Coordinates of N, CA and C in Angstrom, one line a residue:
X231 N 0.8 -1.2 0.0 CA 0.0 0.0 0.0 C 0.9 1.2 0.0
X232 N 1.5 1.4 1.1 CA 2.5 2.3 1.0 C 3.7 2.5 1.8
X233 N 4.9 2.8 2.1 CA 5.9 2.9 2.7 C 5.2 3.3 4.3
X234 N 4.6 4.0 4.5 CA 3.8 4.7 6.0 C 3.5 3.5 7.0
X235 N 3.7 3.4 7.5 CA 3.2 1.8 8.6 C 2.1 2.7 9.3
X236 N 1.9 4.2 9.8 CA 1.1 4.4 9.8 C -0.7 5.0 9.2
X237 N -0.2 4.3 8.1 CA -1.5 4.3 6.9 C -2.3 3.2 7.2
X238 N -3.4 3.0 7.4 CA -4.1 1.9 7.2 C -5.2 1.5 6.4
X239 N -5.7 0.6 6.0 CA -7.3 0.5 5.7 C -8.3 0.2 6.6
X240 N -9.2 1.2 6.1 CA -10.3 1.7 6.8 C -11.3 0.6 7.0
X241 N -12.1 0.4 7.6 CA -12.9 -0.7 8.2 C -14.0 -0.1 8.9
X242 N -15.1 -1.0 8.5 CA -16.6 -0.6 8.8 C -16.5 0.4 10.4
X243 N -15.4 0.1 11.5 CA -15.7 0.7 12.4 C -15.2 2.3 12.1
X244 N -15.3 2.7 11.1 CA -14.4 3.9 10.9 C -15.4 4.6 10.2
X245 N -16.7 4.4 9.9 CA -17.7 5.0 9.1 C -18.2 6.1 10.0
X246 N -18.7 5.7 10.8 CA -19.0 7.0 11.8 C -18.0 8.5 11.6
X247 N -16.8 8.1 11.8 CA -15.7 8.9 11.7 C -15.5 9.6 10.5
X248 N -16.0 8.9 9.5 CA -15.7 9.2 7.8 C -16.8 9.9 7.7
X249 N -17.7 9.7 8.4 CA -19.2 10.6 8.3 C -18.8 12.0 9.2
X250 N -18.4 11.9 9.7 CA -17.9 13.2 10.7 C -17.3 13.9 9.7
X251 N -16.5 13.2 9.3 CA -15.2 14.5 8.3 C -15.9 15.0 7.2
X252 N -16.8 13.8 6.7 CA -17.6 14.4 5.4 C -18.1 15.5 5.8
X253 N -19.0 15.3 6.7 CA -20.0 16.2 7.1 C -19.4 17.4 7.6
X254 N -18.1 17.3 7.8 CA -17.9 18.9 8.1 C -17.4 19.4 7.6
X255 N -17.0 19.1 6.3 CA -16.4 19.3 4.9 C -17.7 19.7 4.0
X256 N -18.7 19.1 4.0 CA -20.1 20.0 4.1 C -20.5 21.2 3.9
X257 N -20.7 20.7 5.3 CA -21.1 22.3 5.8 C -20.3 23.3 6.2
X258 N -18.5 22.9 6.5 CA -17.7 24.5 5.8 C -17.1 24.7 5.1
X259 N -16.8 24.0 4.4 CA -16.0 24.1 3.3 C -16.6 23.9 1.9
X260 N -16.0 24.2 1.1 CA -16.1 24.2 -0.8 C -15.1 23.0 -1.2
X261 N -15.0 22.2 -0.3 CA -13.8 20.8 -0.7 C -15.0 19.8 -1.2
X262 N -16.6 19.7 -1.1 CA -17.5 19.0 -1.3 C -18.2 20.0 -2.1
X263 N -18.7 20.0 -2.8 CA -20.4 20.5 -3.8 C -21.4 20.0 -3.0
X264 N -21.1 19.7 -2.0 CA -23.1 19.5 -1.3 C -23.3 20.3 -0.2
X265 N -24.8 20.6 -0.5 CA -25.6 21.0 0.7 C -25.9 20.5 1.5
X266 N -26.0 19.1 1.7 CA -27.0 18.4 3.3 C -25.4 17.5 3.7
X267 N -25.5 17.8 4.6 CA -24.7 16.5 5.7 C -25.1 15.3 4.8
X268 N -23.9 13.9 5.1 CA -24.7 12.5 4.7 C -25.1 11.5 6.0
X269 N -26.2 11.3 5.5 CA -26.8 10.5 6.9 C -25.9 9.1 7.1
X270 N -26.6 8.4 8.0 CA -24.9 7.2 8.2 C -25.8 6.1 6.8
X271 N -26.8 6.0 6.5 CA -27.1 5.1 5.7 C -26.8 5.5 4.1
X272 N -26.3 6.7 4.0 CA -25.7 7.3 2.7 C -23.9 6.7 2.8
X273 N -24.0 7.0 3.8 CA -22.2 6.7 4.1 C -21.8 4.9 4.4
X274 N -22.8 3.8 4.4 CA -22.7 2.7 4.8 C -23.1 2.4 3.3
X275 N -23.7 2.4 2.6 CA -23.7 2.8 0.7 C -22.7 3.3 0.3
X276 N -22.5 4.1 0.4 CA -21.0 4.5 -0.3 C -20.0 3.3 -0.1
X277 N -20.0 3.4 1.4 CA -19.0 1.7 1.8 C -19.2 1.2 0.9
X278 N -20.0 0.6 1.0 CA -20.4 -0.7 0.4 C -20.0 -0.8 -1.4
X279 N -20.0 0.2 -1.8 CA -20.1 -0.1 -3.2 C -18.4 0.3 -3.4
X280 N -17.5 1.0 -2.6 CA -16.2 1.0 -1.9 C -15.7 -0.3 -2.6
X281 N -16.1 -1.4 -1.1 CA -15.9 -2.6 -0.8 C -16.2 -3.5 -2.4
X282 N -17.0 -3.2 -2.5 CA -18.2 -4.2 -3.9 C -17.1 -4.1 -5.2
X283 N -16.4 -2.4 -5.1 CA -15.7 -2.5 -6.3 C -14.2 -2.7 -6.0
X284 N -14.0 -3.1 -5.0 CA -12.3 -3.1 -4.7 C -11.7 -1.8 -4.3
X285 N -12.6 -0.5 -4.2 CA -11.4 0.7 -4.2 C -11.1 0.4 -2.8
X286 N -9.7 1.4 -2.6 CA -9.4 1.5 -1.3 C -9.5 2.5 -1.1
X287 N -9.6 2.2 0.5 CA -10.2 3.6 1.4 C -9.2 3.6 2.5
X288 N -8.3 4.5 2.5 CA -7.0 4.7 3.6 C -7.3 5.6 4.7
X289 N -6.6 5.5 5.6 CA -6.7 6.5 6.7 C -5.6 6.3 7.3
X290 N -5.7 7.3 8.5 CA -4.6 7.0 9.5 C -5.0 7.5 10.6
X291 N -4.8 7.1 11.9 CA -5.7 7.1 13.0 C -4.8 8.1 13.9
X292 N -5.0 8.7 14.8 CA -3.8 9.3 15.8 C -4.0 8.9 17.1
X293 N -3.1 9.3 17.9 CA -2.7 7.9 19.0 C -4.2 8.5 19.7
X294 N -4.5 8.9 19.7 CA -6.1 8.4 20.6 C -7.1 7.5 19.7
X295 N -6.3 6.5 18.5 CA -7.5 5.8 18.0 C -8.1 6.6 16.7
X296 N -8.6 7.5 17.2 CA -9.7 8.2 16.6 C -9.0 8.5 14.8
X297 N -10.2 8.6 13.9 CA -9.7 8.5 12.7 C -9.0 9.9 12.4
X298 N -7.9 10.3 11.6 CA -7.4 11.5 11.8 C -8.0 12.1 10.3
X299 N -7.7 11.1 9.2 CA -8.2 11.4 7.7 C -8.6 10.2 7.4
X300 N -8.8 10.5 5.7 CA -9.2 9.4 5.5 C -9.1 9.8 3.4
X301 N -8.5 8.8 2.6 CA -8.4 8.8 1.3 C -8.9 7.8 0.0
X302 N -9.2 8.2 -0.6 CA -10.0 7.2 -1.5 C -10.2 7.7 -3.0
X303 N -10.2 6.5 -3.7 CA -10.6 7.1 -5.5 C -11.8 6.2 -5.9
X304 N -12.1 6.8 -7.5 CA -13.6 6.4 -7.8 C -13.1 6.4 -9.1
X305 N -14.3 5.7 -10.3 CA -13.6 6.3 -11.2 C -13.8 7.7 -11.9
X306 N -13.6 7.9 -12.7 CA -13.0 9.6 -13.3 C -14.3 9.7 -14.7
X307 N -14.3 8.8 -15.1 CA -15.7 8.7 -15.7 C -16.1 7.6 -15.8
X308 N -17.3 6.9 -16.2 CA -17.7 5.7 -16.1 C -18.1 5.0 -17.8
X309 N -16.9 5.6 -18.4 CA -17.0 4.8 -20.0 C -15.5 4.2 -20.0
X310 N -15.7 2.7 -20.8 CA -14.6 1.9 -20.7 C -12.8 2.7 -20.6
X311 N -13.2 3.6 -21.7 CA -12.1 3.9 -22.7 C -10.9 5.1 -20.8
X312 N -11.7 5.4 -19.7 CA -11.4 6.0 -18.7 C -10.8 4.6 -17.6
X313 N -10.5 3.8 -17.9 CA -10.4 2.6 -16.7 C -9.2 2.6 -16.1
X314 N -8.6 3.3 -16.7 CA -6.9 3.6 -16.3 C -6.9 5.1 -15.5
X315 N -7.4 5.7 -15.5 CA -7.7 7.0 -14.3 C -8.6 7.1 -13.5
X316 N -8.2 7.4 -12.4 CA -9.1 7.5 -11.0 C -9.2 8.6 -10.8
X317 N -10.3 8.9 -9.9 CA -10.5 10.4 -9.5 C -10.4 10.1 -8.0
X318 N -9.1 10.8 -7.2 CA -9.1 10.2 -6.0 C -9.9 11.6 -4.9
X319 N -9.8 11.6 -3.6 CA -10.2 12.8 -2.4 C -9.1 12.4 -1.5
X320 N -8.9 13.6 -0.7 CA -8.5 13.4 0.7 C -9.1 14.1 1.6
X321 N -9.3 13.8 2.8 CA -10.3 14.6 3.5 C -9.4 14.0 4.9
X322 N -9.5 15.3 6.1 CA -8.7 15.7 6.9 C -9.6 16.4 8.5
X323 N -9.6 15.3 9.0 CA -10.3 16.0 10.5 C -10.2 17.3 10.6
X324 N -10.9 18.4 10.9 CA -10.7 19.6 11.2 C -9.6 19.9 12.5
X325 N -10.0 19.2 13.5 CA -8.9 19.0 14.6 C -7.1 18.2 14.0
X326 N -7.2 17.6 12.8 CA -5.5 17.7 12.4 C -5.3 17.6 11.2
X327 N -5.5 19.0 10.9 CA -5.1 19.7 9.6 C -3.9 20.4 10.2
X328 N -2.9 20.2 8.9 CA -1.6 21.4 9.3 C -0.4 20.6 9.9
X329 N -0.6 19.3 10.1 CA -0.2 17.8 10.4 C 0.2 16.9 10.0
X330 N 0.6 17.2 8.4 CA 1.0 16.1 7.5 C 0.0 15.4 7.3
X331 N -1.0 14.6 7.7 CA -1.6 14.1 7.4 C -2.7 14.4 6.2
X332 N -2.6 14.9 5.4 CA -2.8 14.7 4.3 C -1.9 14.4 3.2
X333 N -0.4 14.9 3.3 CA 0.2 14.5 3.0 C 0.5 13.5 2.9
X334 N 0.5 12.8 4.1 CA 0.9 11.1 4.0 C -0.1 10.7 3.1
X335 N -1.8 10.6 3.4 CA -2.4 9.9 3.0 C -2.5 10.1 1.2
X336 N -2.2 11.7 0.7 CA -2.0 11.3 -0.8 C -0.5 10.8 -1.3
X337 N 0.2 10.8 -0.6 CA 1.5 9.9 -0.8 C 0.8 8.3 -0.9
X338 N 0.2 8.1 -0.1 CA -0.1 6.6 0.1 C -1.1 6.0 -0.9
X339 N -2.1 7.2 -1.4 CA -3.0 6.8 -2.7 C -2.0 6.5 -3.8
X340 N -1.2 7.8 -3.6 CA -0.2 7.5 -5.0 C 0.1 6.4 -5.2
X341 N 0.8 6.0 -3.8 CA 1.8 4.3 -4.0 C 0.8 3.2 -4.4
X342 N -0.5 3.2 -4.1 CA -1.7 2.3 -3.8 C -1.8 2.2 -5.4
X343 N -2.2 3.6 -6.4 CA -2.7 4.0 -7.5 C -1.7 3.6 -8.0
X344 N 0.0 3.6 -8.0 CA 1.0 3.2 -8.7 C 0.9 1.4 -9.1
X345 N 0.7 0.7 -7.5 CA 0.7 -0.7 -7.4 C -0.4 -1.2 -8.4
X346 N -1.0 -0.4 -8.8 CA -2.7 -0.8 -9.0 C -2.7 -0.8 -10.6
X347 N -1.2 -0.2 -11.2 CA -1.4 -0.1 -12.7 C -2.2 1.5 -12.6
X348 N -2.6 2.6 -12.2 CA -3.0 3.5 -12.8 C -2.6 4.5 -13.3
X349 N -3.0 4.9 -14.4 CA -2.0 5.7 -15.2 C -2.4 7.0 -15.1
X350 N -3.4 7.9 -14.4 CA -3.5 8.8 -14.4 C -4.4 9.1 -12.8
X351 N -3.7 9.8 -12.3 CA -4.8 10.3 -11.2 C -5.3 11.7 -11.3
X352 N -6.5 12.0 -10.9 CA -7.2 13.1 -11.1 C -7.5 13.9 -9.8
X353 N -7.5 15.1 -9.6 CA -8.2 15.4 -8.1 C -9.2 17.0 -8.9
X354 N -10.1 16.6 -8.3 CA -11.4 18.1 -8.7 C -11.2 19.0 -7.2
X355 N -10.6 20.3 -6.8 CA -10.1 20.8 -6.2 C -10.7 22.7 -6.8
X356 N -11.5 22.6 -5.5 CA -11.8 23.9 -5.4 C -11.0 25.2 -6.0
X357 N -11.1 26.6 -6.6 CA -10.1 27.0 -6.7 C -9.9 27.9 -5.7
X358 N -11.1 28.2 -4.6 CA -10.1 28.7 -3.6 C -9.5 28.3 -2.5
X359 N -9.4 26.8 -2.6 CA -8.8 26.1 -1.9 C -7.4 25.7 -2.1
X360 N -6.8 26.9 -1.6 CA -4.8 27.0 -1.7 C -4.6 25.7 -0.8
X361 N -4.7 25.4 0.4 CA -4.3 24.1 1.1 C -4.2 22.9 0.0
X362 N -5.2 22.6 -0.5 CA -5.0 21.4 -1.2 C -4.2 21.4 -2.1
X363 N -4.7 22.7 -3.2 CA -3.8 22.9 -4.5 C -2.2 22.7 -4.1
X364 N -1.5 23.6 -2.8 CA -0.5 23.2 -2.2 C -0.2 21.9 -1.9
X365 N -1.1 21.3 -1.4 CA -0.1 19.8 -1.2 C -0.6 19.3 -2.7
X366 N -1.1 19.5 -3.4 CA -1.1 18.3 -4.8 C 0.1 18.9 -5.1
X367 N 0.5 20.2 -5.4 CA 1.5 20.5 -6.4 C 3.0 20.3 -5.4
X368 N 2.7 20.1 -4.6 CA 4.0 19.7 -3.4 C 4.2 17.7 -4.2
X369 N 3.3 17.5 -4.4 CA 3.1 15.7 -4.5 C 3.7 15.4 -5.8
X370 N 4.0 16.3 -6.9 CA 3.5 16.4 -8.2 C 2.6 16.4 -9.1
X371 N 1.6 16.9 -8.9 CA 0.0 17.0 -9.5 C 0.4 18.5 -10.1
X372 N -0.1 18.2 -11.3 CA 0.2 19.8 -12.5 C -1.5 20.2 -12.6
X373 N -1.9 21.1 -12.3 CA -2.6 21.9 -12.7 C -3.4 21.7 -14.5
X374 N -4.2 21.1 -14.7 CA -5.0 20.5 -15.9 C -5.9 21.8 -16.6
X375 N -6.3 22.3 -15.7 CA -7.2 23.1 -16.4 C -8.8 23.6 -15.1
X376 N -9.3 24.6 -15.7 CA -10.4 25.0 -14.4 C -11.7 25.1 -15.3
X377 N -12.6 24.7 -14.5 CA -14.1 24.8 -14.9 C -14.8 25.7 -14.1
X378 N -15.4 27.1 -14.9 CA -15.4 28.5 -14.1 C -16.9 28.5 -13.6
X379 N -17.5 28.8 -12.7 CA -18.6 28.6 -12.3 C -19.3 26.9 -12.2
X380 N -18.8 26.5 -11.6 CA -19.2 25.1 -11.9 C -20.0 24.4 -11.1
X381 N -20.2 25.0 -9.8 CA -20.9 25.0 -8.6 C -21.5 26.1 -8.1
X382 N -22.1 25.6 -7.0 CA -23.0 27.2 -6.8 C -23.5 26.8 -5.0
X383 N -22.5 27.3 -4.3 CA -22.8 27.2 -2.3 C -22.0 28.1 -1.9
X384 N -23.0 28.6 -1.0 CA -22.7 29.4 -0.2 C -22.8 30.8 -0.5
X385 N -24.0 30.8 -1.2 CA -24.7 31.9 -2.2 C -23.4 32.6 -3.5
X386 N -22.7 31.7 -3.8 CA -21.8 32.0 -4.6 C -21.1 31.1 -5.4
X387 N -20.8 31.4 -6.7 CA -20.6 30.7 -8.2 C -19.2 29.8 -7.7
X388 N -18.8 28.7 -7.6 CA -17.3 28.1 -7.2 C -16.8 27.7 -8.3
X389 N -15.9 28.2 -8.9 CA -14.4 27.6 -9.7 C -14.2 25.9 -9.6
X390 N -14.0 24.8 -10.8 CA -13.3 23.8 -10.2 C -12.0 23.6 -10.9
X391 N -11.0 23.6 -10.3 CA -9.9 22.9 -11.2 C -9.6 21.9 -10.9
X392 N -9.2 20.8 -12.3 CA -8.5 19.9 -11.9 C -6.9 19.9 -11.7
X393 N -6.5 18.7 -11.4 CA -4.8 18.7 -10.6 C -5.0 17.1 -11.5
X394 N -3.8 16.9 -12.0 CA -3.2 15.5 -12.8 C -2.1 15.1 -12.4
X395 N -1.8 13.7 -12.0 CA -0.6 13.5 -11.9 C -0.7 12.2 -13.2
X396 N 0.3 12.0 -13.7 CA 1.0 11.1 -14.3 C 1.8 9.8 -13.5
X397 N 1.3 8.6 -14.2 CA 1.9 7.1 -13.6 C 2.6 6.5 -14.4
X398 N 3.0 5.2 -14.4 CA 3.6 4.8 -15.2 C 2.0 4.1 -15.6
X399 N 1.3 3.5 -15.0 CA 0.4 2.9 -15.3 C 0.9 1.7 -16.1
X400 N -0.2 0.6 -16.8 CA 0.2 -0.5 -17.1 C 1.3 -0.6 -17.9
X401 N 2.2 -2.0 -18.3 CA 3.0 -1.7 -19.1 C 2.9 -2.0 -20.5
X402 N 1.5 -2.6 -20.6 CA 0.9 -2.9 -22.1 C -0.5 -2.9 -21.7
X403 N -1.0 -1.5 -21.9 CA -2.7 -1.1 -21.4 C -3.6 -1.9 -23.0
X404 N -4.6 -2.1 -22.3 CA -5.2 -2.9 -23.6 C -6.9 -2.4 -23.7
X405 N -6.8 -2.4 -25.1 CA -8.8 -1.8 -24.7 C -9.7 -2.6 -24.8
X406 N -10.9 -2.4 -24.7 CA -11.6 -3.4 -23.5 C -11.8 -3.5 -22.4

């Protein structure tokens, strides 16, 4: 998965937790496009279809246990000819941001997304969200291009850019 021994995969008892950070990623920030909190039966669905397709869902806990982040990809679009790029998130306790720990955890997608054959990773990243754009472009993620009004919270139009990194991805990609 990744060099980190403190990286782990996440496990059903960590939903609650994953529901926390969504949710407060929600309701203050522009790192999510939604309006409503997700209830725990939206977030035990998401699991599940997680689990159903193989993605992985990382985290890293801090010494009280408690989930500190938590990282994951999907696909990037859902037509064959996309099967080699993911669209990955990281999402970061409000209590330990500023901590590395996002860092670690997109290092550890990388290594995951590297092992996995993927040849392209994607991240959709707010534009006025300097934190993240900072650590992608600290990671090597280049700046792709921005979609100008693309969203609409918090009574105002949001910018999306995306962020690309480049993999080696497979070594004879085949279509199909």
């Amino acid at each position: 998965m990744s060099g980190d021994p403190g990286v782990i995969r996440c496990a059903p008892r960590h939903l609650g937790a994953i529901r926390e950070i969504y949710n407060d990623a929600i309701v203050h920030t522009t790192a999510l496009y939604e309006y409503h909190p997700r209830s725990a039966e939206t977030v035990a669905a998401w699991w599940d279809g997680k689990s159903r397709a193989g993605l992985p869902v990382l985290g890293i806990e801090a010494d009280d246990g408690a989930l500190a982040g938590f990282a994951t990809w999907g696909p990037f679009r859902a037509f064959p000819a996309f099967k080699y790029t993911v669209e990955h998130s990281v999402y970061v306790h409000p209590t330990h941001r500023g901590r590395g720990v996002g860092r670690r955890l997109l290092a550890a997608i990388v290594a995951e997304a590297t092992a996995r054959d993927v040849h392209l990773l994607v991240g959709g990243i707010d534009a006025d969200n300097a934190a993240s754009k900072a650590l992608h472009r600290r990671a090597g993620f280049a700046h792709a291009g921005t979609i100008r009004q693309a969203g609409f919270k918090f009574s105002r139009w949001l910018d999306l850019e995306f962020w690309q990194l480049h993999l080696a991805g497979p070594e004879r990609p085949v279509d199909g």
